[in-house]
mmCIF file of C-alpha atoms in Angstrom:
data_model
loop_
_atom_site.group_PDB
_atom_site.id
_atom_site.type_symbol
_atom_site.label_atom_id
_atom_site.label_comp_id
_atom_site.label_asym_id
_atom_site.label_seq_id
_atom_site.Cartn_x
_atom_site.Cartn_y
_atom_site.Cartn_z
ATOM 1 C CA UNK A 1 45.697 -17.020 -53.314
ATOM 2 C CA UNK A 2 46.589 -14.206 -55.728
ATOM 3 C CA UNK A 3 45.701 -10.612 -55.732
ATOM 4 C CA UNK A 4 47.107 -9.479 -58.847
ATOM 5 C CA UNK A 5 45.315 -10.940 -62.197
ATOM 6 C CA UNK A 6 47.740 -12.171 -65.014
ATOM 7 C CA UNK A 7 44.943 -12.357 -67.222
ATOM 8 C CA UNK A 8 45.313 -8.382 -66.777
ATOM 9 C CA UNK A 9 48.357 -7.978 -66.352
ATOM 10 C CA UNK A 10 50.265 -9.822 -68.891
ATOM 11 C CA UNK A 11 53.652 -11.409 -67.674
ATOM 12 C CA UNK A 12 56.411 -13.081 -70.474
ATOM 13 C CA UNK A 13 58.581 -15.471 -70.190
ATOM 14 C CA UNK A 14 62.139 -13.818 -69.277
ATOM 15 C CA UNK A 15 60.130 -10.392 -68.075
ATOM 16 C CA UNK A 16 62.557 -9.372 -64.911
ATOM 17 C CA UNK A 17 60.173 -9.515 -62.067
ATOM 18 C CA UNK A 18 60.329 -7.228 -58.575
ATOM 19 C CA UNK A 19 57.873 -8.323 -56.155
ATOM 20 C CA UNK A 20 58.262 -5.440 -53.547
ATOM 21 C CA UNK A 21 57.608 -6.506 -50.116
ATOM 22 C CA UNK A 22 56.928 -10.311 -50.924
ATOM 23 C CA UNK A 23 56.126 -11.222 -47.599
ATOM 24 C CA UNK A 24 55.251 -14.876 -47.969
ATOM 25 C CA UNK A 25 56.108 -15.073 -51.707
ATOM 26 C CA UNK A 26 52.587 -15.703 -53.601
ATOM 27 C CA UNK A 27 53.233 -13.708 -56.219
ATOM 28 C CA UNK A 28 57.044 -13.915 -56.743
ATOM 29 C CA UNK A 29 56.381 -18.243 -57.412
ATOM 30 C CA UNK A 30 53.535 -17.261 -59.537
ATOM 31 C CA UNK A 31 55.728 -14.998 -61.753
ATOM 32 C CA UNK A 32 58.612 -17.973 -61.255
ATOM 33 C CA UNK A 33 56.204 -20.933 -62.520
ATOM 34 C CA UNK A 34 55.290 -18.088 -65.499
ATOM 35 C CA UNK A 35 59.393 -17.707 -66.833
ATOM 36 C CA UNK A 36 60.019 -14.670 -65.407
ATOM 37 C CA UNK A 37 63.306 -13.474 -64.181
ATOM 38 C CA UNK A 38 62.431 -13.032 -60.462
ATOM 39 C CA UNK A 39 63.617 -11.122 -57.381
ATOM 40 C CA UNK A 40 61.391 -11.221 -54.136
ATOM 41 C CA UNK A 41 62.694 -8.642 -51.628
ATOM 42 C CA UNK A 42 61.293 -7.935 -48.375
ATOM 43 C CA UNK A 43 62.740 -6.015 -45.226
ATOM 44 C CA UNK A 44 61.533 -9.161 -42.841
ATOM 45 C CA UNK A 45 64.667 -11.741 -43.013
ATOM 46 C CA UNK A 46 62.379 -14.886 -41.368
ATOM 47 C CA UNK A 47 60.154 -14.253 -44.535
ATOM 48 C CA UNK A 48 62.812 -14.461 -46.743
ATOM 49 C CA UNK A 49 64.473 -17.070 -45.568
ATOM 50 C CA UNK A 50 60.841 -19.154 -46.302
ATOM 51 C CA UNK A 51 60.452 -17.563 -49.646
ATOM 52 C CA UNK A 52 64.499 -18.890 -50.568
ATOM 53 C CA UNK A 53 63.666 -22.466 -49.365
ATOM 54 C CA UNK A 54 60.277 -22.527 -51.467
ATOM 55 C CA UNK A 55 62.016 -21.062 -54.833
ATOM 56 C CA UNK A 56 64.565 -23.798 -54.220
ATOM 57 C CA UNK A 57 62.010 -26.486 -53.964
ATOM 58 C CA UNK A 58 60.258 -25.637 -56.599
ATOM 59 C CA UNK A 59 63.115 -25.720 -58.995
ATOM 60 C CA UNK A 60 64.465 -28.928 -57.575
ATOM 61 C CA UNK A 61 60.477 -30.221 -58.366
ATOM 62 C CA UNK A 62 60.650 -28.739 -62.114
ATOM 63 C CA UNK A 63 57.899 -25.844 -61.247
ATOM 64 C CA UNK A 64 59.545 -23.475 -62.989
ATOM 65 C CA UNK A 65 60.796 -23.544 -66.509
ATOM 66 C CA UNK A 66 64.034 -23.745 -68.340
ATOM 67 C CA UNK A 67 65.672 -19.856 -68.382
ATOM 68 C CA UNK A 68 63.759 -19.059 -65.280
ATOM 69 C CA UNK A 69 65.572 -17.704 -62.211
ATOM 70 C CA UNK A 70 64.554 -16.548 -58.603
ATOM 71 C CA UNK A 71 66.137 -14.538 -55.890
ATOM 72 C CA UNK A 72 64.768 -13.681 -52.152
ATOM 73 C CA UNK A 73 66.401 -10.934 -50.708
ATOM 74 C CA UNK A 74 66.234 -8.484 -47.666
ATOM 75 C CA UNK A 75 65.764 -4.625 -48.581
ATOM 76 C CA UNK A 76 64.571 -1.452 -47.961
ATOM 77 C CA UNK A 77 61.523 -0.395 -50.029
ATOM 78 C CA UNK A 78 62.739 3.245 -49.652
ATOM 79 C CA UNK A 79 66.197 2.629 -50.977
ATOM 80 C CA UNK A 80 66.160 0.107 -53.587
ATOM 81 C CA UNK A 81 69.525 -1.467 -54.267
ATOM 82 C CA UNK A 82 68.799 -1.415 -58.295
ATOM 83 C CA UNK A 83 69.905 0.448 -60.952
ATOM 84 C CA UNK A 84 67.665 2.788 -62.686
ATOM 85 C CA UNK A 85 64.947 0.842 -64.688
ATOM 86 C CA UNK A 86 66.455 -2.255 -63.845
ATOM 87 C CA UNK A 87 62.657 -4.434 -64.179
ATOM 88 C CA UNK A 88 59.934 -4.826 -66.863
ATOM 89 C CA UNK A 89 57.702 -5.436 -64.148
ATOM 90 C CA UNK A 90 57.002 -4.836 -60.224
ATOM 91 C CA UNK A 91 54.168 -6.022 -58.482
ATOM 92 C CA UNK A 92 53.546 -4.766 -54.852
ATOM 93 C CA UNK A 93 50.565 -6.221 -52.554
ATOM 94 C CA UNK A 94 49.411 -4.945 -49.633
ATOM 95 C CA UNK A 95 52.508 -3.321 -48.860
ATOM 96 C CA UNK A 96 51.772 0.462 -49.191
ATOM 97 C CA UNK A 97 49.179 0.918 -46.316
ATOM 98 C CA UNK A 98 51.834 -0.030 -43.782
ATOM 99 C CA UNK A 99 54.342 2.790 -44.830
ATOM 100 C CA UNK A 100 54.835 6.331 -43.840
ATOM 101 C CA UNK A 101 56.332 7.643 -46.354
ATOM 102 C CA UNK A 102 54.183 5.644 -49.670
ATOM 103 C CA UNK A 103 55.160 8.652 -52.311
ATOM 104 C CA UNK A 104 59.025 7.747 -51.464
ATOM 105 C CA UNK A 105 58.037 4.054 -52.359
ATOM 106 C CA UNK A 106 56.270 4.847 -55.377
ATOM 107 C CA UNK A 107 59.145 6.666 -56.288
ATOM 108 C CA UNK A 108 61.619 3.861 -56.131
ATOM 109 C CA UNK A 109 59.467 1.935 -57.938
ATOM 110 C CA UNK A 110 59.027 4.309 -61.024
ATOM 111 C CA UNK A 111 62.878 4.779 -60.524
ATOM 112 C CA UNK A 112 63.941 1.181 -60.814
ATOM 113 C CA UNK A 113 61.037 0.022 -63.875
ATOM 114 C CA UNK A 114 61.931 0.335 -67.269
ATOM 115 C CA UNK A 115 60.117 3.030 -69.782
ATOM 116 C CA UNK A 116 57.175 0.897 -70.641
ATOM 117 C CA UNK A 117 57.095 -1.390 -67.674
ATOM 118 C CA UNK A 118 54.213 -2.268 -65.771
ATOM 119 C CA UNK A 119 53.008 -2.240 -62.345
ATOM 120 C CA UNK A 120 50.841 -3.722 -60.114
ATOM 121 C CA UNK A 121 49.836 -2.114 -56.761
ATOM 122 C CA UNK A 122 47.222 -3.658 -54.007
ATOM 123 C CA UNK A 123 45.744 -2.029 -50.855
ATOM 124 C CA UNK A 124 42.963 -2.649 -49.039
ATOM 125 C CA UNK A 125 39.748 -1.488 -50.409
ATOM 126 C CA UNK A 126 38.177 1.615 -48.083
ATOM 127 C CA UNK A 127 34.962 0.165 -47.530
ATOM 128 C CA UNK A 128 35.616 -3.331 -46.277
ATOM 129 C CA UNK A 129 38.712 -1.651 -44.753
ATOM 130 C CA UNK A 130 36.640 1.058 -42.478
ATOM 131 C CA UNK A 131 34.661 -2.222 -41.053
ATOM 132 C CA UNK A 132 37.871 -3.571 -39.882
ATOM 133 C CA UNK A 133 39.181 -0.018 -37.851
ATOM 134 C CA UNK A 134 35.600 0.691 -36.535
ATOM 135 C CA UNK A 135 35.100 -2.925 -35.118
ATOM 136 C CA UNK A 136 38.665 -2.897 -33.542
ATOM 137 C CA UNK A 137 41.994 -0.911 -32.583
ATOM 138 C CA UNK A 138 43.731 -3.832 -31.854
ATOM 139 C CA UNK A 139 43.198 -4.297 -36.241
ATOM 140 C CA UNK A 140 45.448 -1.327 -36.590
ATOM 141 C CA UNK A 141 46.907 -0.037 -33.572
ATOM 142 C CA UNK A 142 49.840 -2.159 -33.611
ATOM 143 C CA UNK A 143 53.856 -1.921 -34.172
ATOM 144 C CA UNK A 144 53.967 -2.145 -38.663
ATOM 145 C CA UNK A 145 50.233 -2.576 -38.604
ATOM 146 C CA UNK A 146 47.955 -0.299 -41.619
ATOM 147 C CA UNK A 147 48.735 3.489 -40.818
ATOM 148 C CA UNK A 148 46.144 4.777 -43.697
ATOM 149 C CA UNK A 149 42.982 3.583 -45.385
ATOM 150 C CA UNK A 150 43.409 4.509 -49.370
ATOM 151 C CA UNK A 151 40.572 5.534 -51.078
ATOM 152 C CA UNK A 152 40.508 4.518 -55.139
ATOM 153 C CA UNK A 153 41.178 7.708 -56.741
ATOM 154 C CA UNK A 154 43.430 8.713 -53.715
ATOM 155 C CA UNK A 155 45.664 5.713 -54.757
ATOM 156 C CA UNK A 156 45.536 6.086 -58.978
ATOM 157 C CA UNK A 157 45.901 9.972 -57.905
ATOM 158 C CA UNK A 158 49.674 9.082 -56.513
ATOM 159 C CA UNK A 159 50.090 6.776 -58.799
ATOM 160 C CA UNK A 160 49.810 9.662 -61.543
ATOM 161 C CA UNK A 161 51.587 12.122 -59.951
ATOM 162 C CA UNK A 162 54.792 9.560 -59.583
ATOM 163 C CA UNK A 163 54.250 9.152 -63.101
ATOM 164 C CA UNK A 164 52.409 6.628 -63.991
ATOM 165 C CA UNK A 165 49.812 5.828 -66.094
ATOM 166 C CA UNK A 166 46.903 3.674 -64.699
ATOM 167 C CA UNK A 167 45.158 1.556 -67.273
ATOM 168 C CA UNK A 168 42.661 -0.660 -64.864
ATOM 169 C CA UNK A 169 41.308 -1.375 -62.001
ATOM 170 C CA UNK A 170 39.463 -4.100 -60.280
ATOM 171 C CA UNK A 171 38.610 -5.506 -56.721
ATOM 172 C CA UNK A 172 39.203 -9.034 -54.990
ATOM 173 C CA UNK A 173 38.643 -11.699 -52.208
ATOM 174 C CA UNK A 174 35.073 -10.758 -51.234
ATOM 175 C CA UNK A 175 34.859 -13.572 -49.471
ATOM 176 C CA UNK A 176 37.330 -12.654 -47.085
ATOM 177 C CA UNK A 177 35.952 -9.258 -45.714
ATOM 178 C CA UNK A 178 33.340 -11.150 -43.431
ATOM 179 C CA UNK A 179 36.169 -13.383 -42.274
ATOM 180 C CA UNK A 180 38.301 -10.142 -41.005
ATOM 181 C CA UNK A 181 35.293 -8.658 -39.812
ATOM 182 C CA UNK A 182 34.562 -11.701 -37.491
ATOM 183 C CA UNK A 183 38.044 -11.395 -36.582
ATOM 184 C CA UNK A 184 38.037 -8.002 -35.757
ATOM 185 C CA UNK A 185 34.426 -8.306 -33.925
ATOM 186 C CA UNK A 186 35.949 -11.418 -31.866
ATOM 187 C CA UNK A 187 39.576 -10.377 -31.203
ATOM 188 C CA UNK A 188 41.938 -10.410 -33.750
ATOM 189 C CA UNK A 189 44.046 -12.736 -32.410
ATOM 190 C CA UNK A 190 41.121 -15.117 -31.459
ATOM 191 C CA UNK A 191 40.956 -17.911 -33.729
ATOM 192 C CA UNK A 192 38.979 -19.857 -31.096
ATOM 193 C CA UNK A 193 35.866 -18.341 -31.605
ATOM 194 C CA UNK A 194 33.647 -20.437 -33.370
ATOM 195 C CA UNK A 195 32.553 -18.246 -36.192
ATOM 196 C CA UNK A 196 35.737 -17.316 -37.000
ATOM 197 C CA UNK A 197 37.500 -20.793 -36.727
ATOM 198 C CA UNK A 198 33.768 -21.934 -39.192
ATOM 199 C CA UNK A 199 34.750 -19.339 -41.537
ATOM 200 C CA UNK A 200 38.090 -20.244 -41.913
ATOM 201 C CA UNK A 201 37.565 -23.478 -42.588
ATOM 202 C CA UNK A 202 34.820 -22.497 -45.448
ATOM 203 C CA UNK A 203 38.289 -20.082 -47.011
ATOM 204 C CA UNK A 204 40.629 -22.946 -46.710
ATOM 205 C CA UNK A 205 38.245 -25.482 -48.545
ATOM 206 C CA UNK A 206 37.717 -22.742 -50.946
ATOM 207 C CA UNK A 207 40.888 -21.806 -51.714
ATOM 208 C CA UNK A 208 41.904 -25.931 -52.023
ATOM 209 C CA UNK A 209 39.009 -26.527 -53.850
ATOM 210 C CA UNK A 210 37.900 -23.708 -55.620
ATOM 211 C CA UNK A 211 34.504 -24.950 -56.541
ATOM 212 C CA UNK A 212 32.155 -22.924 -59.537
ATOM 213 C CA UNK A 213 29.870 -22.127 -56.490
ATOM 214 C CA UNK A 214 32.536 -19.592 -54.489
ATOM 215 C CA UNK A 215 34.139 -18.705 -57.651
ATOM 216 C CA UNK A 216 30.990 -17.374 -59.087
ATOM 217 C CA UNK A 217 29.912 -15.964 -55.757
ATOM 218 C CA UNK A 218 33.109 -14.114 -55.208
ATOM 219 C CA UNK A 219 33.068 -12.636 -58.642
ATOM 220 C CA UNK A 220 29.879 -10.982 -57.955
ATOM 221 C CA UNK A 221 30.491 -9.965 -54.779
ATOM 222 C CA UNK A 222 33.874 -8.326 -55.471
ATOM 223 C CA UNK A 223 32.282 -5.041 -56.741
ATOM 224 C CA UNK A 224 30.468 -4.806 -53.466
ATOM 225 C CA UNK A 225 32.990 -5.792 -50.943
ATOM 226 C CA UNK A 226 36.079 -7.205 -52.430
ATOM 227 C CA UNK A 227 38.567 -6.917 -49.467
ATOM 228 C CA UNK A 228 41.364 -5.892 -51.970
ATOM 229 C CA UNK A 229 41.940 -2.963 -54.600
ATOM 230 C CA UNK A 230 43.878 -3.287 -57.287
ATOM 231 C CA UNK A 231 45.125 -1.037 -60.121
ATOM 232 C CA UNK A 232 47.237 -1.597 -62.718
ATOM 233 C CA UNK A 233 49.600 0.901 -64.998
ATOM 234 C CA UNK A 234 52.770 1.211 -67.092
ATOM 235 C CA UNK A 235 55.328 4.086 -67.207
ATOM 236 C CA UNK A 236 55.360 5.202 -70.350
ATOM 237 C CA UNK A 237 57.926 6.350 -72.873
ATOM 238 C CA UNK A 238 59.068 9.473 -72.637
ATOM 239 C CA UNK A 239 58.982 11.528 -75.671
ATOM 240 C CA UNK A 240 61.771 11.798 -77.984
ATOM 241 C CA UNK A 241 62.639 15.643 -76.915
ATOM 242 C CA UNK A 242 62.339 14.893 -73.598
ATOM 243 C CA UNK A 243 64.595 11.775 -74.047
ATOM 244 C CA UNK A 244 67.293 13.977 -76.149
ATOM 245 C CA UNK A 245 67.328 16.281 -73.509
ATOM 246 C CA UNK A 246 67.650 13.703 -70.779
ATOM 247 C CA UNK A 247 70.415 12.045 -72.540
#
């Protein structure tokens, strides 16, 4: 199931990938079965240790074409161990709501892109979000767990001031607010409950089958209560004065 949407946010084949705080890897084997030059890096080692096993199956299976490459590593999000503008592209998915300090992480991230790069960043959208914290503490109120609720312009606003420049903007996975909100409502870690364990069946046979019915349904409701926010920008050139200078 992926956040991000190629289809705005173009990816080519050799484009040197950083997907910041991987987690399970979704979007790092996306960009892997696309061409791209890969690195998933994530500060949980059990993670990573998953994410290496699945980028070697999948290029013992052929998933991946020739000139491809992937890498899972540990790392700190707040001290990057890249070279300056070391990536064409870094995508980063619900990864910024669980960190203190998320201007030192944009930071890095503007550090270690190249001029012209692009980026992807997802949080949870404020509405759906808001549900979650009112229904339950235990949602939140736990060791790594969301410390902030981003509002849109709140998020692009950062994302300017790191110095970026947003270009678009969209929302997904409507159809898994209610799910989170039965969760929350039920006990977060109660997957006995019959609603919830209903509901999760209907996401797992959705996201296996993805039949015209859901698809369509979810792209109408995303406006209204897509669980996810995403925004999209590059870091542009900087002018030739201010690149003379620099040098």
């Amino acid at each position: 199931m992926l956040t991000v949407d190629f289809t705005r946010f173009p990816l080519a084949a050799g484009d040197r990938v950083l997907d910041l705080g991987c987690g399970a890897g979704r979007h790092a084997f996306e960009c892997y079965r696309r061409g791209a030059q890969v690195v998933a890096l994530d500060q949980n080692a059990e993670e990573i240790a998953e994410v290496a096993k699945w980028f070697a199956a999948m290029k013992e299976a052929g998933e991946a074409p020739a000139g491809a490459s992937a890498t899972a590593m540990e790392g700190d999000a707040l001290a990057l161990p890249f070279p300056d503008e070391s990536f064409d592209v870094v995508i980063i998915s619900e990864v910024m709501e669980h960190i203190p300090d998320d201007k030192g992480v944009l930071a890095e991230m503007v550090r270690v892109l190249k001029p012209g790069g692009r980026i992807a960043v997802t949080v949870p959208r404020y509405g759906p979000e808001k549900v979650c914290w009112a229904l339950s503490d235990e949602y939140h109120e736990v060791e790594g767990g969301h410390i902030r609720i981003y509002k849109a312009d709140e998020l692009l606003g950062k994302m300017r001031e790191a110095g970026l420049k947003p270009y678009g903007t969209h929302h997904a996975h409507a159809l898994h607010s209610p799910y989170w909100w039965l969760k929350c409502a039920f006990g977060v870690d109660n997957d006995k409950a019959l609603p919830v364990k209903a509901y999760h069946k209907l996401l797992v046979w959705d996201i296996m089958k993805k039949p015209a019915l859901t698809r369509v349904a979810e792209q109408l409701l995303n406006p209204v209560v897509g669980k996810s926010f995403v925004a999209y920008a590059t870091k542009p050139h900087l002018p030739a004065a201010d690149a003379e200078a620099t040098a």
